[in-house]
Amino acid sequence: LLFVGDTARLRAVVSLAPGAPAGASRAATFTSSDSTVVRVTPAGRLEARRAGAVRITAAPVEAPALRATAVVAVREPSPSRR
């Protein structure tokens, strides 16, 4: 759960299969299903922009068909958080 204006960082752990080529990348990129709710950089930095819910997808750079997703909810901050 994030509140509008919050930032966070996601991390993806990419495990290489046995026999993967030396130097194979463990990097992943991130995307948001709705960047008006949560903007995410390819490196996984989130910025909550407005109330709603989005699906954040992480995919290995070298195997983008493999994906993991997380749902992130964003709420308006309570008056005490402003």
PDB file of C-alpha atoms in Angstrom:
ATOM      1  CA  LEU A   1       0.000   0.000   0.000  1.00  0.00           C
ATOM      2  CA  LEU A   2       1.312   3.404  -0.991  1.00  0.00           C
ATOM      3  CA  PHE A   3      -0.124   6.852  -0.428  1.00  0.00           C
ATOM      4  CA  VAL A   4      -0.187   9.548  -3.102  1.00  0.00           C
ATOM      5  CA  GLY A   5       3.263  11.161  -3.141  1.00  0.00           C
ATOM      6  CA  ASP A   6       5.079   8.119  -1.718  1.00  0.00           C
ATOM      7  CA  THR A   7       8.043   6.535  -3.456  1.00  0.00           C
ATOM      8  CA  ALA A   8       9.355   3.006  -3.139  1.00  0.00           C
ATOM      9  CA  ARG A   9      11.772   0.670  -4.837  1.00  0.00           C
ATOM     10  CA  LEU A  10      11.097  -2.834  -6.106  1.00  0.00           C
ATOM     11  CA  ARG A  11      13.771  -5.426  -6.645  1.00  0.00           C
ATOM     12  CA  ALA A  12      13.582  -8.475  -8.880  1.00  0.00           C
ATOM     13  CA  VAL A  13      15.860 -11.444  -8.351  1.00  0.00           C
ATOM     14  CA  VAL A  14      16.669 -13.239 -11.589  1.00  0.00           C
ATOM     15  CA  SER A  15      18.081 -16.742 -11.145  1.00  0.00           C
ATOM     16  CA  LEU A  16      19.983 -18.145 -14.085  1.00  0.00           C
ATOM     17  CA  ALA A  17      19.296 -21.672 -15.240  1.00  0.00           C
ATOM     18  CA  PRO A  18      22.075 -24.239 -14.974  1.00  0.00           C
ATOM     19  CA  GLY A  19      24.229 -23.987 -18.067  1.00  0.00           C
ATOM     20  CA  ALA A  20      23.343 -20.360 -18.751  1.00  0.00           C
ATOM     21  CA  PRO A  21      26.070 -18.600 -20.731  1.00  0.00           C
ATOM     22  CA  ALA A  22      28.774 -16.877 -18.746  1.00  0.00           C
ATOM     23  CA  GLY A  23      27.975 -13.202 -18.518  1.00  0.00           C
ATOM     24  CA  ALA A  24      24.216 -13.709 -18.899  1.00  0.00           C
ATOM     25  CA  SER A  25      22.355 -10.744 -17.469  1.00  0.00           C
ATOM     26  CA  ARG A  26      20.455 -10.944 -14.202  1.00  0.00           C
ATOM     27  CA  ALA A  27      18.868  -7.540 -14.872  1.00  0.00           C
ATOM     28  CA  ALA A  28      15.109  -7.035 -14.948  1.00  0.00           C
ATOM     29  CA  THR A  29      12.922  -4.177 -16.124  1.00  0.00           C
ATOM     30  CA  PHE A  30       9.655  -2.981 -14.616  1.00  0.00           C
ATOM     31  CA  THR A  31       6.455  -1.619 -16.147  1.00  0.00           C
ATOM     32  CA  SER A  32       3.190  -0.245 -14.734  1.00  0.00           C
ATOM     33  CA  SER A  33      -0.281  -1.083 -16.025  1.00  0.00           C
ATOM     34  CA  ASP A  34      -1.304   2.559 -15.444  1.00  0.00           C
ATOM     35  CA  SER A  35       1.418   5.189 -15.109  1.00  0.00           C
ATOM     36  CA  THR A  36      -1.158   7.812 -14.112  1.00  0.00           C
ATOM     37  CA  VAL A  37      -1.587   5.901 -10.826  1.00  0.00           C
ATOM     38  CA  VAL A  38       1.974   4.620 -10.282  1.00  0.00           C
ATOM     39  CA  ARG A  39       4.906   5.584 -12.418  1.00  0.00           C
ATOM     40  CA  VAL A  40       7.751   3.041 -12.373  1.00  0.00           C
ATOM     41  CA  THR A  41      11.213   3.397 -13.838  1.00  0.00           C
ATOM     42  CA  PRO A  42      12.794   0.463 -15.682  1.00  0.00           C
ATOM     43  CA  ALA A  43      15.017   0.054 -12.587  1.00  0.00           C
ATOM     44  CA  GLY A  44      11.999  -0.369 -10.261  1.00  0.00           C
ATOM     45  CA  ARG A  45      11.559   3.032  -8.587  1.00  0.00           C
ATOM     46  CA  LEU A  46       7.851   3.632  -7.921  1.00  0.00           C
ATOM     47  CA  GLU A  47       6.120   6.978  -7.573  1.00  0.00           C
ATOM     48  CA  ALA A  48       2.490   6.977  -6.371  1.00  0.00           C
ATOM     49  CA  ARG A  49       0.678   9.667  -8.373  1.00  0.00           C
ATOM     50  CA  ARG A  50      -3.058   9.215  -7.665  1.00  0.00           C
ATOM     51  CA  ALA A  51      -5.425   6.831  -5.877  1.00  0.00           C
ATOM     52  CA  GLY A  52      -6.108   3.512  -7.570  1.00  0.00           C
ATOM     53  CA  ALA A  53      -4.505   0.132  -8.120  1.00  0.00           C
ATOM     54  CA  VAL A  54      -2.004  -1.036 -10.718  1.00  0.00           C
ATOM     55  CA  ARG A  55      -0.177  -4.157 -11.730  1.00  0.00           C
ATOM     56  CA  ILE A  56       3.609  -3.806 -11.741  1.00  0.00           C
ATOM     57  CA  THR A  57       5.354  -6.309 -13.994  1.00  0.00           C
ATOM     58  CA  ALA A  58       8.993  -7.352 -13.727  1.00  0.00           C
ATOM     59  CA  ALA A  59      10.652  -9.174 -16.611  1.00  0.00           C
ATOM     60  CA  PRO A  60      14.232 -10.352 -17.107  1.00  0.00           C
ATOM     61  CA  VAL A  61      16.017  -8.326 -19.785  1.00  0.00           C
ATOM     62  CA  GLU A  62      17.193 -11.471 -21.574  1.00  0.00           C
ATOM     63  CA  ALA A  63      13.879 -13.362 -21.290  1.00  0.00           C
ATOM     64  CA  PRO A  64      11.038 -10.799 -21.367  1.00  0.00           C
ATOM     65  CA  ALA A  65       8.396 -13.500 -21.853  1.00  0.00           C
ATOM     66  CA  LEU A  66       9.045 -14.612 -18.261  1.00  0.00           C
ATOM     67  CA  ARG A  67       7.206 -12.243 -15.942  1.00  0.00           C
ATOM     68  CA  ALA A  68       6.242 -11.687 -12.350  1.00  0.00           C
ATOM     69  CA  THR A  69       3.549  -9.258 -11.252  1.00  0.00           C
ATOM     70  CA  ALA A  70       2.551  -7.455  -8.093  1.00  0.00           C
ATOM     71  CA  VAL A  71      -0.541  -5.385  -7.416  1.00  0.00           C
ATOM     72  CA  VAL A  72       0.111  -2.010  -5.814  1.00  0.00           C
ATOM     73  CA  ALA A  73      -2.731  -0.051  -4.229  1.00  0.00           C
ATOM     74  CA  VAL A  74      -2.516   3.724  -3.805  1.00  0.00           C
ATOM     75  CA  ARG A  75      -4.718   5.751  -1.468  1.00  0.00           C
ATOM     76  CA  GLU A  76      -5.074   9.422  -0.758  1.00  0.00           C
ATOM     77  CA  PRO A  77      -3.148  10.310   2.400  1.00  0.00           C
ATOM     78  CA  SER A  78      -5.158  10.960   5.538  1.00  0.00           C
ATOM     79  CA  PRO A  79      -5.139  14.588   6.773  1.00  0.00           C
ATOM     80  CA  SER A  80      -2.622  13.601   9.474  1.00  0.00           C
ATOM     81  CA  ARG A  81      -0.128  12.411   6.796  1.00  0.00           C
ATOM     82  CA  ARG A  82      -0.238  15.596   4.724  1.00  0.00           C
TER      83      ARG A  82
END
